[in-house]
mmCIF file of C-alpha atoms in Angstrom:
data_model
loop_
_atom_site.group_PDB
_atom_site.id
_atom_site.type_symbol
_atom_site.label_atom_id
_atom_site.label_comp_id
_atom_site.label_asym_id
_atom_site.label_seq_id
_atom_site.Cartn_x
_atom_site.Cartn_y
_atom_site.Cartn_z
ATOM 1 C CA MET A 1 131.085 40.380 163.756
ATOM 2 C CA ILE A 2 133.675 42.169 160.849
ATOM 3 C CA SER A 3 135.561 44.848 161.976
ATOM 4 C CA PHE A 4 136.499 48.021 160.122
ATOM 5 C CA THR A 5 139.521 48.268 158.755
ATOM 6 C CA ASN A 6 140.796 51.791 156.914
ATOM 7 C CA GLU A 7 144.638 51.361 156.792
ATOM 8 C CA THR A 8 146.396 53.398 154.280
ATOM 9 C CA VAL A 9 147.637 52.170 150.882
ATOM 10 C CA ASP A 10 151.955 52.708 150.236
ATOM 11 C CA LEU A 11 151.731 54.010 146.380
ATOM 12 C CA ASP A 12 155.148 52.251 145.949
ATOM 13 C CA GLN A 13 153.181 49.096 145.923
ATOM 14 C CA LEU A 14 150.818 49.928 143.657
ATOM 15 C CA PRO A 15 150.886 48.239 139.639
ATOM 16 C CA LYS A 16 152.371 51.381 137.626
ATOM 17 C CA TYR A 17 150.264 51.311 134.812
ATOM 18 C CA GLU A 18 152.834 53.109 132.633
ATOM 19 C CA THR A 19 154.359 49.887 132.596
ATOM 20 C CA THR A 20 151.985 47.908 130.582
ATOM 21 C CA THR A 21 152.633 47.378 127.223
ATOM 22 C CA LEU A 22 149.739 49.136 124.967
ATOM 23 C CA THR A 23 148.532 47.888 121.287
ATOM 24 C CA GLN A 24 148.610 50.774 118.446
ATOM 25 C CA PRO A 25 146.288 51.242 116.077
ATOM 26 C CA HIS A 26 146.829 49.386 112.883
ATOM 27 C CA PRO A 27 148.744 51.033 110.415
ATOM 28 C CA SER A 28 145.510 50.929 107.992
ATOM 29 C CA TYR A 29 143.875 53.715 110.952
ATOM 30 C CA TRP A 30 146.532 56.479 109.889
ATOM 31 C CA THR A 31 145.778 56.707 105.907
ATOM 32 C CA LEU A 32 141.780 56.201 106.907
ATOM 33 C CA MET A 33 142.956 59.947 109.326
ATOM 34 C CA ALA A 34 144.348 60.994 106.204
ATOM 35 C CA ILE A 35 141.234 60.356 104.137
ATOM 36 C CA ASN A 36 139.066 61.906 106.946
ATOM 37 C CA THR A 37 141.358 64.390 106.948
ATOM 38 C CA SER A 38 141.760 65.181 103.207
ATOM 39 C CA ILE A 39 138.264 65.002 103.129
ATOM 40 C CA PHE A 40 137.171 67.634 105.897
ATOM 41 C CA LEU A 41 140.477 70.278 103.978
ATOM 42 C CA ALA A 42 138.814 69.927 100.812
ATOM 43 C CA ILE A 43 134.936 71.177 102.011
ATOM 44 C CA ILE A 44 136.869 74.051 103.923
ATOM 45 C CA GLY A 45 139.134 75.061 100.729
ATOM 46 C CA ILE A 46 135.919 74.787 98.577
ATOM 47 C CA GLY A 47 134.305 77.049 101.040
ATOM 48 C CA LEU A 48 136.744 79.127 100.886
ATOM 49 C CA ALA A 49 137.323 79.596 97.020
ATOM 50 C CA ALA A 50 133.469 80.676 97.644
ATOM 51 C CA LEU A 51 134.573 83.231 99.495
ATOM 52 C CA LEU A 52 137.449 84.239 97.745
ATOM 53 C CA LEU A 53 135.284 84.713 94.807
ATOM 54 C CA VAL A 54 131.618 86.001 96.012
ATOM 55 C CA ASN A 55 134.219 88.392 98.089
ATOM 56 C CA GLU A 56 135.962 91.318 96.008
ATOM 57 C CA LYS A 57 138.147 92.189 99.367
ATOM 58 C CA ALA A 58 139.136 88.988 100.330
ATOM 59 C CA GLY A 59 139.777 87.947 97.068
ATOM 60 C CA GLU A 60 142.542 90.755 96.701
ATOM 61 C CA SER A 61 144.333 89.064 99.637
ATOM 62 C CA TRP A 62 143.671 85.544 97.653
ATOM 63 C CA LEU A 63 147.648 84.566 98.740
ATOM 64 C CA ILE A 64 147.297 85.400 102.010
ATOM 65 C CA TRP A 65 144.519 83.250 102.210
ATOM 66 C CA MET A 66 145.813 80.215 100.220
ATOM 67 C CA VAL A 67 149.289 80.410 102.421
ATOM 68 C CA LEU A 68 146.873 80.403 106.056
ATOM 69 C CA TYR A 69 145.041 77.578 104.017
ATOM 70 C CA LEU A 70 147.921 75.055 103.241
ATOM 71 C CA ILE A 71 149.983 76.006 106.990
ATOM 72 C CA PHE A 72 146.400 75.038 108.888
ATOM 73 C CA ALA A 73 146.362 71.708 106.498
ATOM 74 C CA LEU A 74 149.760 71.054 107.627
ATOM 75 C CA PHE A 75 149.495 71.466 111.081
ATOM 76 C CA LEU A 76 146.427 69.453 111.191
ATOM 77 C CA PHE A 77 148.014 66.809 109.532
ATOM 78 C CA ILE A 78 151.300 66.538 112.186
ATOM 79 C CA VAL A 79 148.911 67.415 114.934
ATOM 80 C CA TYR A 80 146.688 63.903 113.872
ATOM 81 C CA ARG A 81 149.895 61.970 113.258
ATOM 82 C CA ALA A 82 151.413 62.661 116.149
ATOM 83 C CA SER A 83 147.642 61.888 118.000
ATOM 84 C CA PHE A 84 147.943 58.449 115.638
ATOM 85 C CA LYS A 85 151.146 57.706 117.220
ATOM 86 C CA ARG A 86 150.460 58.399 121.193
ATOM 87 C CA ARG A 87 147.477 56.212 121.021
ATOM 88 C CA GLY A 88 147.269 52.477 122.391
ATOM 89 C CA PHE A 89 144.829 50.220 124.428
ATOM 90 C CA ALA A 90 145.401 47.325 126.426
ATOM 91 C CA LEU A 91 143.072 44.220 127.686
ATOM 92 C CA ARG A 92 144.294 43.306 130.885
ATOM 93 C CA GLU A 93 143.316 40.989 133.734
ATOM 94 C CA LYS A 94 140.939 42.937 135.449
ATOM 95 C CA ASP A 95 140.400 46.187 133.790
ATOM 96 C CA VAL A 96 140.474 47.934 130.044
ATOM 97 C CA LEU A 97 143.159 50.570 129.563
ATOM 98 C CA TYR A 98 143.398 53.207 126.383
ATOM 99 C CA LYS A 99 145.604 56.111 125.997
ATOM 100 C CA SER A 100 145.328 58.773 124.188
ATOM 101 C CA GLY A 101 146.466 62.351 123.225
ATOM 102 C CA VAL A 102 148.888 65.254 121.896
ATOM 103 C CA ILE A 103 148.988 68.395 123.982
ATOM 104 C CA ALA A 104 147.362 66.688 127.323
ATOM 105 C CA GLU A 105 147.894 62.748 127.566
ATOM 106 C CA THR A 106 144.775 60.842 129.057
ATOM 107 C CA THR A 107 144.733 57.876 130.217
ATOM 108 C CA THR A 108 141.520 55.865 130.985
ATOM 109 C CA ILE A 109 141.121 52.400 132.569
ATOM 110 C CA VAL A 110 137.653 50.812 133.109
ATOM 111 C CA PRO A 111 137.542 48.044 135.401
ATOM 112 C CA LEU A 112 135.492 44.739 134.173
ATOM 113 C CA ASN A 113 133.374 45.166 136.479
ATOM 114 C CA ARG A 114 131.890 48.488 135.510
ATOM 115 C CA ILE A 115 131.459 47.574 131.851
ATOM 116 C CA GLN A 116 127.770 47.577 130.858
ATOM 117 C CA HIS A 117 127.774 46.921 126.976
ATOM 118 C CA VAL A 118 130.267 47.117 124.631
ATOM 119 C CA ALA A 119 129.663 47.552 121.029
ATOM 120 C CA LEU A 120 131.949 46.903 117.829
ATOM 121 C CA ASN A 121 131.437 49.989 115.124
ATOM 122 C CA GLU A 122 132.210 50.178 111.365
ATOM 123 C CA GLY A 123 131.882 53.514 109.298
ATOM 124 C CA VAL A 124 131.588 53.047 105.462
ATOM 125 C CA LEU A 125 135.842 53.914 105.064
ATOM 126 C CA SER A 126 136.779 51.422 108.079
ATOM 127 C CA ARG A 127 135.382 48.830 106.446
ATOM 128 C CA VAL A 128 137.453 49.234 103.411
ATOM 129 C CA PHE A 129 140.259 49.222 105.072
ATOM 130 C CA LYS A 130 139.157 45.903 108.268
ATOM 131 C CA LEU A 131 139.276 48.262 111.013
ATOM 132 C CA GLY A 132 136.305 48.911 113.105
ATOM 133 C CA THR A 133 135.594 50.631 116.455
ATOM 134 C CA LEU A 134 135.183 49.340 119.689
ATOM 135 C CA GLN A 135 132.922 51.409 122.358
ATOM 136 C CA ILE A 136 132.957 50.374 126.131
ATOM 137 C CA TYR A 137 130.367 52.103 128.089
ATOM 138 C CA THR A 138 129.972 52.213 131.791
ATOM 139 C CA ALA A 139 128.042 53.319 134.521
ATOM 140 C CA GLY A 140 129.477 56.568 135.080
ATOM 141 C CA GLY A 141 128.332 57.985 131.743
ATOM 142 C CA ASN A 142 131.021 60.033 128.986
ATOM 143 C CA SER A 143 133.405 59.506 131.614
ATOM 144 C CA GLY A 144 134.274 56.295 132.158
ATOM 145 C CA GLN A 145 133.681 55.667 127.873
ATOM 146 C CA ILE A 146 136.051 54.651 126.017
ATOM 147 C CA SER A 147 136.209 54.618 122.209
ATOM 148 C CA ILE A 148 139.261 52.473 120.918
ATOM 149 C CA ALA A 149 139.735 53.289 116.873
ATOM 150 C CA GLY A 150 141.495 51.524 114.027
ATOM 151 C CA ILE A 151 141.675 47.937 115.577
ATOM 152 C CA PRO A 152 141.994 45.110 113.352
ATOM 153 C CA ILE A 153 137.732 43.887 113.001
ATOM 154 C CA GLU A 154 138.797 40.303 113.511
ATOM 155 C CA GLN A 155 140.979 41.691 116.845
ATOM 156 C CA ALA A 156 138.025 43.497 117.580
ATOM 157 C CA LYS A 157 135.526 40.909 117.590
ATOM 158 C CA ILE A 158 137.282 39.034 119.641
ATOM 159 C CA MET A 159 137.807 41.534 122.214
ATOM 160 C CA LYS A 160 133.884 42.208 122.043
ATOM 161 C CA GLU A 161 132.903 38.512 122.886
ATOM 162 C CA ALA A 162 135.610 38.641 125.659
ATOM 163 C CA LEU A 163 134.255 41.344 127.244
ATOM 164 C CA VAL A 164 130.947 40.179 126.796
ATOM 165 C CA GLN A 165 131.661 36.727 127.921
ATOM 166 C CA ARG A 166 132.758 38.789 131.068
ATOM 167 C CA LEU A 167 129.864 40.891 131.693
ATOM 168 C CA VAL A 168 127.370 37.281 131.166
ATOM 169 C CA VAL A 169 129.822 35.670 133.634
ATOM 170 C CA GLN A 170 129.885 38.681 136.138
ATOM 171 C CA SER A 171 125.788 39.479 136.066
ATOM 172 C CA GLU A 172 125.211 35.279 136.957
ATOM 173 C CA ASN A 173 127.380 35.683 139.821
ATOM 174 C CA GLU A 174 125.481 38.522 141.263
#
């Protein structure tokens, strides 16, 4: 007969995920982020210019609108740059760890035995920079999903294959 125990866990004895060395996105990923942000800002700028040309009242204060636009653009680039520097991931023996966030830092740890599906995505611009996004899906839906962008495509393929191999071994053991 198996006896049931439910002992208190000493929190000081648990491994600290904070000590894990994280792999940062490839430096080219910042260039990709800057290009995407520039495209977004160009679209916003065209819309703003159209508004200023069509609306006389708004057109009278074009200088204020341009200063606000430039402040917004600068703010966006600063936040994205800080976001880029704060991202990191690690593939560990028993889990995958992903950290991101500037204002609110988020650390997601997905145990390998909870992974259900792994996908590798390459966008049009990502292919130019030879980068990919590794998406890891769990049974928990969006709360357990990790999307790691800015991984060199060859490294992403190796990571995907390693995770898929673990899934195969796991399903054989069940």
